Amino acid sequence: MHIKTLILIIINSLIALVIALLSFSSYQQFSNVLNNRILLQLNSIKTLKQNQIEHVLKSEWERFETSEVYSQNIDTTVLKLPDSIKNKSGIYDLTAYHVDKKTTIGFISNSKRGTMIKVFDYNKIKQILLERTGMGDSGESYLVGTDFRMRSQSRFYPNKTPYSILVKTKGVTNALKGINSKSIFKDYRGVDVYSVNSLIAVKNLKMVILSEIDVNEVTLPLKELKERLLGLTLAIFLLAVMLSLFLTRIISNPIKNMQKSLRIMAEGDYNQTNEFIKNSKEIKEMFDALANLKASLQGAVKFSDDIGKMNLHTNFKPKSSNDQLGKSLLAMRDKLIEFRNNEENTRILSKRMLVNGMEDERRRLSRELHDGVGPYLTSLKHYIENRVKNELKKAEMKKIVDDTISEIRLMSNALMPASIDDFGIGVTLTNFIESLKKSTTVTIEYEDLTQQENSNITNHQAINLFRISQELINNSLKHADAKNIRITLSEFDEFISLFYFDDGIGFDINTVKLGLGIINIKERVEICNGTITIHATPGNTTFEIELPIEL
Amino acid sequence: MNKIKLIIADDHELFRKGLAELLRKHDDIKIVKSVADGIEFMQLINSPFEADIVLLDITMPNMDGFQVLKELKTLNSDIKPIVISMHNDGNYIAKCAKMGAYGYLLKNTDEAELILAIRSVNNGKKYFSAEISEKMINFMSTQSISENILSNKETEVLGLISKGLTTKEIAAKLFVSSRTIETHRANILKKLEVKNTAELIKKATKMNLV
């Protein structure tokens, strides 16, 4: 389920519940109050009328009793009284005996002087009953006889004889039992009414007085209230829905955006630069956290990218001690550095072995020429000295042999001077340069500052320094058009420094194509764990080579 | 007349034979023994054996000519060594001369010179031909061994420091790297037991080094 729907449902059902509860309770309260008010009002009206009626009857009765006029002042054509009634004095409801069943209340007095009968003027009661102040449109007060027939004119059936209307309602029944009830009953029309009632009992007269008002009329404002409440409820509900829609948008939009961002990130793209509306502190913090996450992932991605390109000296700091990704990447980098170092070592080692093998071979060849072929040639010379008698031929042959020996010496020295093994690099370079001076016009000055005794330069370093010097001099003579070459070889406690200078035309270090010369020199420096610095400007080309003293 | 008693020490048999044949023509020279390496030679002279001169090769297996020269010097032997070698570099010659060789010959030396050398040495003289001497002197002239506290280079550097040149300027002037000058400077400070340049110049002036 979407978070939007969820929030909508929760908020709105809550609001709806509250409104419904409030409306219901206020409506209930209001209707209760109204009921009570109405019933109280009806009751007071009824009581007033009851009192008035009783008072009228009583005062009429007293007047009748004290009256001196003995007459049976009744129209016997309409009123047919049975004798049994005449025997007892009192007030009677004589309606049942009236021919037209017109409501008739009669006073009967039985004394020594005879029977007195008087029909009470019903209009007096009628006036009381017709007084309808505070009864609204549908209110009425009426009387009912003990036979449950109406005694006063109904407002609703003005053309019907009251006696013909049967009022067997709960109110009447209660009243006849002597219970003054006030409640909502159905009246004689079958309509719900607020009804209060009580029994009027004066002398022998028993009648029930009821004051009633239609529920419909009373509850009209209640209905209006109900409608208004409904309308209000609806309006509030609509407002609530709109508000909650707005609210959910505030909450769910950032969440949706975040979801989108996270999805993009999950696909491996950490470079998205979507701007989001941050409408609250929490959401701002959430996006800051997302930005942090993104930054850290971007850092990790960049770092792993660098690692992938073997830029192993890239700096990277894990975001925290819990940054497993960062830590793994670091571990990976360290492993790669280790691998690369191992590879580098292996590479240098194999190169060194290759160079050493080559130099050993050169040495062997050089010695073979110098100490093998050389002595044979000297033996040949001895032979010539001993055996050739012709002096001219002898001299000629001796010269050829001597020249050959010289050539052998040159070849041997070029391959690998024996001095390197017997005297070290300092002296060997001295010899080498001395022999060069004979064949070139370039001024070569060499300064040997190595230790004569107890030199710490290894044979391996010596050979490589010699080869480097050979190569450098060769380059200067062949390509640089130099007039002067200065070489200084210094030995210190910590390092050996070979400084080479020429005043030739120089070269571009990056595009130099002196055969493989420079590359070879660099390689030889590398396999000796040394460093080389090259400055090449016209008139001032220098090579600074440093090798460590390895004890 | 006593014959010159000669030992030949060389690892090449053919060479020994050729040389012996050459020398046999000269009545005043007698080859008393031929040995193939230094050890054999040392065994020989440690036994009661008489010889005047040894023609000594440098490059030999087991024990080379340099070691033999050293042993002879230690033993204070009467046998006078003449080095006969294929090496014609000044450093070999200088080393042999320093180690007590009475002469230095190249293996392809002409017969006449060989005989001259043997006879000269036998007369108690040293024999280094003009060519050999030149090579030796050329080599020795490049060697700058200083008897002072400071090496020649260090004295030179000190002089430039006292003139107020910077390390870079000195390096450029002396055709060395800046680090070389720095190291020289540090070594000078250490040798003169001073801590900084001001003290250095003070002490150097006092010692008449600059």
PDB file of C-alpha atoms in Angstrom, chain A residues 255-437:
ATOM      1  CA  ILE A 255      10.115  10.016   0.394  1.00  0.00           C
ATOM      2  CA  LYS A 256       9.285   9.385  -3.239  1.00  0.00           C
ATOM      3  CA  ASN A 257      12.226  11.528  -4.309  1.00  0.00           C
ATOM      4  CA  MET A 258      14.451   9.656  -1.941  1.00  0.00           C
ATOM      5  CA  GLN A 259      13.136   6.397  -3.268  1.00  0.00           C
ATOM      6  CA  LYS A 260      13.914   7.590  -6.773  1.00  0.00           C
ATOM      7  CA  SER A 261      17.417   8.639  -5.738  1.00  0.00           C
ATOM      8  CA  LEU A 262      18.040   5.369  -3.977  1.00  0.00           C
ATOM      9  CA  ARG A 263      16.789   3.438  -6.989  1.00  0.00           C
ATOM     10  CA  ILE A 264      19.173   5.351  -9.252  1.00  0.00           C
ATOM     11  CA  MET A 265      21.954   4.659  -6.796  1.00  0.00           C
ATOM     12  CA  ALA A 266      20.991   1.026  -6.626  1.00  0.00           C
ATOM     13  CA  GLU A 267      21.516   0.897 -10.369  1.00  0.00           C
ATOM     14  CA  GLY A 268      25.067   2.049  -9.720  1.00  0.00           C
ATOM     15  CA  ASP A 269      24.815   5.699 -10.771  1.00  0.00           C
ATOM     16  CA  TYR A 270      26.123   7.909  -7.974  1.00  0.00           C
ATOM     17  CA  ASN A 271      26.449  11.081  -9.999  1.00  0.00           C
ATOM     18  CA  GLN A 272      22.789  12.163 -10.093  1.00  0.00           C
ATOM     19  CA  THR A 273      22.363  15.764  -9.087  1.00  0.00           C
ATOM     20  CA  ASN A 274      18.625  16.032  -8.526  1.00  0.00           C
ATOM     21  CA  GLU A 275      17.597  18.981  -6.382  1.00  0.00           C
ATOM     22  CA  PHE A 276      14.849  18.284  -3.886  1.00  0.00           C
ATOM     23  CA  ILE A 277      12.475  20.474  -1.943  1.00  0.00           C
ATOM     24  CA  LYS A 278      13.340  20.059   1.685  1.00  0.00           C
ATOM     25  CA  ASN A 279      10.315  21.301   3.537  1.00  0.00           C
ATOM     26  CA  SER A 280      11.131  20.249   7.067  1.00  0.00           C
ATOM     27  CA  LYS A 281      14.081  19.745   9.352  1.00  0.00           C
ATOM     28  CA  GLU A 282      13.759  15.975   9.427  1.00  0.00           C
ATOM     29  CA  ILE A 283      13.462  15.718   5.678  1.00  0.00           C
ATOM     30  CA  LYS A 284      16.385  18.082   5.278  1.00  0.00           C
ATOM     31  CA  GLU A 285      18.409  15.865   7.589  1.00  0.00           C
ATOM     32  CA  MET A 286      17.268  12.805   5.696  1.00  0.00           C
ATOM     33  CA  PHE A 287      18.476  14.343   2.451  1.00  0.00           C
ATOM     34  CA  ASP A 288      21.701  15.432   4.087  1.00  0.00           C
ATOM     35  CA  ALA A 289      22.173  11.822   5.158  1.00  0.00           C
ATOM     36  CA  LEU A 290      21.416  10.746   1.595  1.00  0.00           C
ATOM     37  CA  ALA A 291      23.899  13.301   0.276  1.00  0.00           C
ATOM     38  CA  ASN A 292      26.474  11.959   2.730  1.00  0.00           C
ATOM     39  CA  LEU A 293      25.795   8.426   1.614  1.00  0.00           C
ATOM     40  CA  LYS A 294      26.085   9.543  -1.980  1.00  0.00           C
ATOM     41  CA  ALA A 295      29.317  11.394  -1.289  1.00  0.00           C
ATOM     42  CA  SER A 296      30.812   8.428   0.491  1.00  0.00           C
ATOM     43  CA  LEU A 297      29.738   6.087  -2.280  1.00  0.00           C
ATOM     44  CA  GLN A 298      31.077   8.515  -4.863  1.00  0.00           C
ATOM     45  CA  GLY A 299      34.341   8.641  -2.939  1.00  0.00           C
ATOM     46  CA  ALA A 300      34.435   4.859  -2.862  1.00  0.00           C
ATOM     47  CA  VAL A 301      33.601   4.697  -6.563  1.00  0.00           C
ATOM     48  CA  LYS A 302      36.260   7.249  -7.439  1.00  0.00           C
ATOM     49  CA  PHE A 303      38.749   5.441  -5.251  1.00  0.00           C
ATOM     50  CA  SER A 304      37.985   2.056  -6.768  1.00  0.00           C
ATOM     51  CA  ASP A 305      38.170   3.695 -10.182  1.00  0.00           C
ATOM     52  CA  ASP A 306      41.646   4.941  -9.290  1.00  0.00           C
ATOM     53  CA  ILE A 307      42.573   1.519  -7.992  1.00  0.00           C
ATOM     54  CA  GLY A 308      41.256   0.068 -11.219  1.00  0.00           C
ATOM     55  CA  LYS A 309      43.580   2.389 -13.112  1.00  0.00           C
ATOM     56  CA  MET A 310      46.347   1.292 -10.728  1.00  0.00           C
ATOM     57  CA  ASN A 311      46.742   4.796  -9.255  1.00  0.00           C
ATOM     58  CA  LEU A 312      47.604   3.150  -5.986  1.00  0.00           C
ATOM     59  CA  HIS A 313      48.770   6.234  -4.149  1.00  0.00           C
ATOM     60  CA  THR A 314      45.346   7.828  -4.171  1.00  0.00           C
ATOM     61  CA  ASN A 315      44.343   8.827  -0.686  1.00  0.00           C
ATOM     62  CA  PHE A 316      41.153   7.495   0.775  1.00  0.00           C
ATOM     63  CA  LYS A 317      39.712   7.641   4.254  1.00  0.00           C
ATOM     64  CA  PRO A 318      36.899   5.350   5.374  1.00  0.00           C
ATOM     65  CA  LYS A 319      33.822   7.369   6.412  1.00  0.00           C
ATOM     66  CA  SER A 320      33.742   5.726   9.808  1.00  0.00           C
ATOM     67  CA  SER A 321      35.039   2.689  11.617  1.00  0.00           C
ATOM     68  CA  ASN A 322      31.978   0.875  10.305  1.00  0.00           C
ATOM     69  CA  ASP A 323      32.644   1.691   6.671  1.00  0.00           C
ATOM     70  CA  GLN A 324      33.102  -1.884   5.503  1.00  0.00           C
ATOM     71  CA  LEU A 325      33.235  -0.864   1.836  1.00  0.00           C
ATOM     72  CA  GLY A 326      35.926   1.707   2.486  1.00  0.00           C
ATOM     73  CA  LYS A 327      37.938  -0.738   4.556  1.00  0.00           C
ATOM     74  CA  SER A 328      37.699  -3.458   1.923  1.00  0.00           C
ATOM     75  CA  LEU A 329      38.787  -0.989  -0.728  1.00  0.00           C
ATOM     76  CA  LEU A 330      41.756   0.031   1.381  1.00  0.00           C
ATOM     77  CA  ALA A 331      42.651  -3.600   1.972  1.00  0.00           C
ATOM     78  CA  MET A 332      42.360  -4.167  -1.770  1.00  0.00           C
ATOM     79  CA  ARG A 333      44.598  -1.187  -2.494  1.00  0.00           C
ATOM     80  CA  ASP A 334      47.219  -2.396  -0.023  1.00  0.00           C
ATOM     81  CA  LYS A 335      47.104  -5.851  -1.548  1.00  0.00           C
ATOM     82  CA  LEU A 336      47.478  -4.338  -5.021  1.00  0.00           C
ATOM     83  CA  ILE A 337      50.392  -2.213  -3.852  1.00  0.00           C
ATOM     84  CA  GLU A 338      51.954  -5.350  -2.445  1.00  0.00           C
ATOM     85  CA  PHE A 339      51.335  -7.189  -5.702  1.00  0.00           C
ATOM     86  CA  ARG A 340      52.700  -4.344  -7.725  1.00  0.00           C
ATOM     87  CA  ASN A 341      55.764  -4.068  -5.505  1.00  0.00           C
ATOM     88  CA  ASN A 342      56.313  -7.780  -5.810  1.00  0.00           C
ATOM     89  CA  GLU A 343      55.855  -7.551  -9.528  1.00  0.00           C
ATOM     90  CA  GLU A 344      58.217  -4.575  -9.632  1.00  0.00           C
ATOM     91  CA  ASN A 345      60.768  -6.475  -7.567  1.00  0.00           C
ATOM     92  CA  THR A 346      60.425  -9.515  -9.765  1.00  0.00           C
ATOM     93  CA  ARG A 347      60.734  -7.358 -12.843  1.00  0.00           C
ATOM     94  CA  ILE A 348      63.865  -5.622 -11.548  1.00  0.00           C
ATOM     95  CA  LEU A 349      65.275  -8.912 -10.339  1.00  0.00           C
ATOM     96  CA  SER A 350      64.756 -10.587 -13.680  1.00  0.00           C
ATOM     97  CA  LYS A 351      66.189  -7.572 -15.467  1.00  0.00           C
ATOM     98  CA  ARG A 352      69.145  -7.609 -13.121  1.00  0.00           C
ATOM     99  CA  MET A 353      69.640 -11.301 -13.757  1.00  0.00           C
ATOM    100  CA  LEU A 354      69.454 -10.693 -17.487  1.00  0.00           C
ATOM    101  CA  VAL A 355      71.980  -7.869 -17.317  1.00  0.00           C
ATOM    102  CA  ASN A 356      74.191  -9.863 -14.975  1.00  0.00           C
ATOM    103  CA  GLY A 357      74.058 -12.837 -17.311  1.00  0.00           C
ATOM    104  CA  MET A 358      74.985 -10.646 -20.215  1.00  0.00           C
ATOM    105  CA  GLU A 359      77.842  -9.051 -18.289  1.00  0.00           C
ATOM    106  CA  ASP A 360      79.079 -12.452 -17.140  1.00  0.00           C
ATOM    107  CA  GLU A 361      79.126 -13.594 -20.720  1.00  0.00           C
ATOM    108  CA  ARG A 362      81.011 -10.482 -21.771  1.00  0.00           C
ATOM    109  CA  ARG A 363      83.442 -10.995 -18.940  1.00  0.00           C
ATOM    110  CA  ARG A 364      84.000 -14.622 -19.973  1.00  0.00           C
ATOM    111  CA  LEU A 365      84.553 -13.594 -23.589  1.00  0.00           C
ATOM    112  CA  SER A 366      86.837 -10.748 -22.593  1.00  0.00           C
ATOM    113  CA  ARG A 367      88.932 -13.041 -20.380  1.00  0.00           C
ATOM    114  CA  GLU A 368      89.009 -15.686 -23.073  1.00  0.00           C
ATOM    115  CA  LEU A 369      90.389 -13.182 -25.534  1.00  0.00           C
ATOM    116  CA  HIS A 370      92.778 -11.534 -23.126  1.00  0.00           C
ATOM    117  CA  ASP A 371      94.073 -14.483 -21.175  1.00  0.00           C
ATOM    118  CA  GLY A 372      93.429 -17.245 -23.684  1.00  0.00           C
ATOM    119  CA  VAL A 373      93.990 -15.990 -27.177  1.00  0.00           C
ATOM    120  CA  GLY A 374      96.479 -13.337 -26.035  1.00  0.00           C
ATOM    121  CA  PRO A 375      99.054 -15.768 -24.633  1.00  0.00           C
ATOM    122  CA  TYR A 376      98.741 -17.971 -27.717  1.00  0.00           C
ATOM    123  CA  LEU A 377      99.557 -14.971 -29.839  1.00  0.00           C
ATOM    124  CA  THR A 378     102.548 -14.209 -27.639  1.00  0.00           C
ATOM    125  CA  SER A 379     103.570 -17.826 -28.045  1.00  0.00           C
ATOM    126  CA  LEU A 380     103.295 -17.297 -31.779  1.00  0.00           C
ATOM    127  CA  LYS A 381     105.531 -14.294 -31.428  1.00  0.00           C
ATOM    128  CA  HIS A 382     108.053 -16.352 -29.471  1.00  0.00           C
ATOM    129  CA  TYR A 383     107.925 -18.940 -32.194  1.00  0.00           C
ATOM    130  CA  ILE A 384     108.628 -16.290 -34.771  1.00  0.00           C
ATOM    131  CA  GLU A 385     111.515 -14.943 -32.715  1.00  0.00           C
ATOM    132  CA  ASN A 386     112.939 -18.409 -32.366  1.00  0.00           C
ATOM    133  CA  ARG A 387     112.311 -19.926 -35.762  1.00  0.00           C
ATOM    134  CA  VAL A 388     112.178 -17.257 -38.422  1.00  0.00           C
ATOM    135  CA  LYS A 389     115.676 -16.562 -39.684  1.00  0.00           C
ATOM    136  CA  ASN A 390     114.882 -13.910 -42.248  1.00  0.00           C
ATOM    137  CA  GLU A 391     115.106 -10.699 -40.179  1.00  0.00           C
ATOM    138  CA  LEU A 392     112.884  -8.709 -42.511  1.00  0.00           C
ATOM    139  CA  LYS A 393     110.145 -11.302 -42.431  1.00  0.00           C
ATOM    140  CA  LYS A 394     110.601 -11.739 -38.718  1.00  0.00           C
ATOM    141  CA  ALA A 395     110.076  -8.035 -38.034  1.00  0.00           C
ATOM    142  CA  GLU A 396     107.044  -7.977 -40.325  1.00  0.00           C
ATOM    143  CA  MET A 397     105.455 -10.994 -38.728  1.00  0.00           C
ATOM    144  CA  LYS A 398     106.191  -9.735 -35.223  1.00  0.00           C
ATOM    145  CA  LYS A 399     104.451  -6.477 -36.087  1.00  0.00           C
ATOM    146  CA  ILE A 400     101.386  -8.313 -37.350  1.00  0.00           C
ATOM    147  CA  VAL A 401     101.251 -10.336 -34.136  1.00  0.00           C
ATOM    148  CA  ASP A 402     101.718  -7.234 -31.980  1.00  0.00           C
ATOM    149  CA  ASP A 403      98.954  -5.434 -33.831  1.00  0.00           C
ATOM    150  CA  THR A 404      96.724  -8.438 -33.392  1.00  0.00           C
ATOM    151  CA  ILE A 405      97.493  -8.508 -29.671  1.00  0.00           C
ATOM    152  CA  SER A 406      96.694  -4.787 -29.413  1.00  0.00           C
ATOM    153  CA  GLU A 407      93.434  -5.401 -31.215  1.00  0.00           C
ATOM    154  CA  ILE A 408      92.640  -8.276 -28.878  1.00  0.00           C
ATOM    155  CA  ARG A 409      93.363  -5.995 -25.938  1.00  0.00           C
ATOM    156  CA  LEU A 410      90.996  -3.346 -27.287  1.00  0.00           C
ATOM    157  CA  MET A 411      88.275  -5.922 -27.893  1.00  0.00           C
ATOM    158  CA  SER A 412      88.755  -7.362 -24.457  1.00  0.00           C
ATOM    159  CA  ASN A 413      88.620  -3.952 -22.839  1.00  0.00           C
ATOM    160  CA  ALA A 414      85.540  -3.012 -24.787  1.00  0.00           C
ATOM    161  CA  LEU A 415      83.830  -6.193 -23.713  1.00  0.00           C
ATOM    162  CA  MET A 416      84.825  -5.878 -20.058  1.00  0.00           C
ATOM    163  CA  PRO A 417      87.994  -4.321 -18.735  1.00  0.00           C
ATOM    164  CA  ALA A 418      89.800  -6.653 -16.373  1.00  0.00           C
ATOM    165  CA  SER A 419      90.477  -3.591 -14.231  1.00  0.00           C
ATOM    166  CA  ILE A 420      86.877  -3.608 -13.043  1.00  0.00           C
ATOM    167  CA  ASP A 421      87.445  -6.859 -11.204  1.00  0.00           C
ATOM    168  CA  ASP A 422      91.039  -6.128 -10.211  1.00  0.00           C
ATOM    169  CA  PHE A 423      90.893  -2.383  -9.407  1.00  0.00           C
ATOM    170  CA  GLY A 424      87.291  -1.277  -9.324  1.00  0.00           C
ATOM    171  CA  ILE A 425      85.322   1.322 -11.235  1.00  0.00           C
ATOM    172  CA  GLY A 426      87.368   4.428 -10.425  1.00  0.00           C
ATOM    173  CA  VAL A 427      90.573   3.185 -12.030  1.00  0.00           C
ATOM    174  CA  THR A 428      88.753   1.430 -14.845  1.00  0.00           C
ATOM    175  CA  LEU A 429      87.078   4.663 -15.896  1.00  0.00           C
ATOM    176  CA  THR A 430      90.429   6.420 -15.691  1.00  0.00           C
ATOM    177  CA  ASN A 431      91.914   3.844 -18.071  1.00  0.00           C
ATOM    178  CA  PHE A 432      88.900   3.906 -20.339  1.00  0.00           C
ATOM    179  CA  ILE A 433      88.985   7.673 -20.698  1.00  0.00           C
ATOM    180  CA  GLU A 434      92.776   7.748 -21.106  1.00  0.00           C
ATOM    181  CA  SER A 435      92.419   5.346 -24.006  1.00  0.00           C
ATOM    182  CA  LEU A 436      89.551   7.381 -25.481  1.00  0.00           C
ATOM    183  CA  LYS A 437      91.518  10.616 -25.419  1.00  0.00           C
TER     184      LYS A 437
END
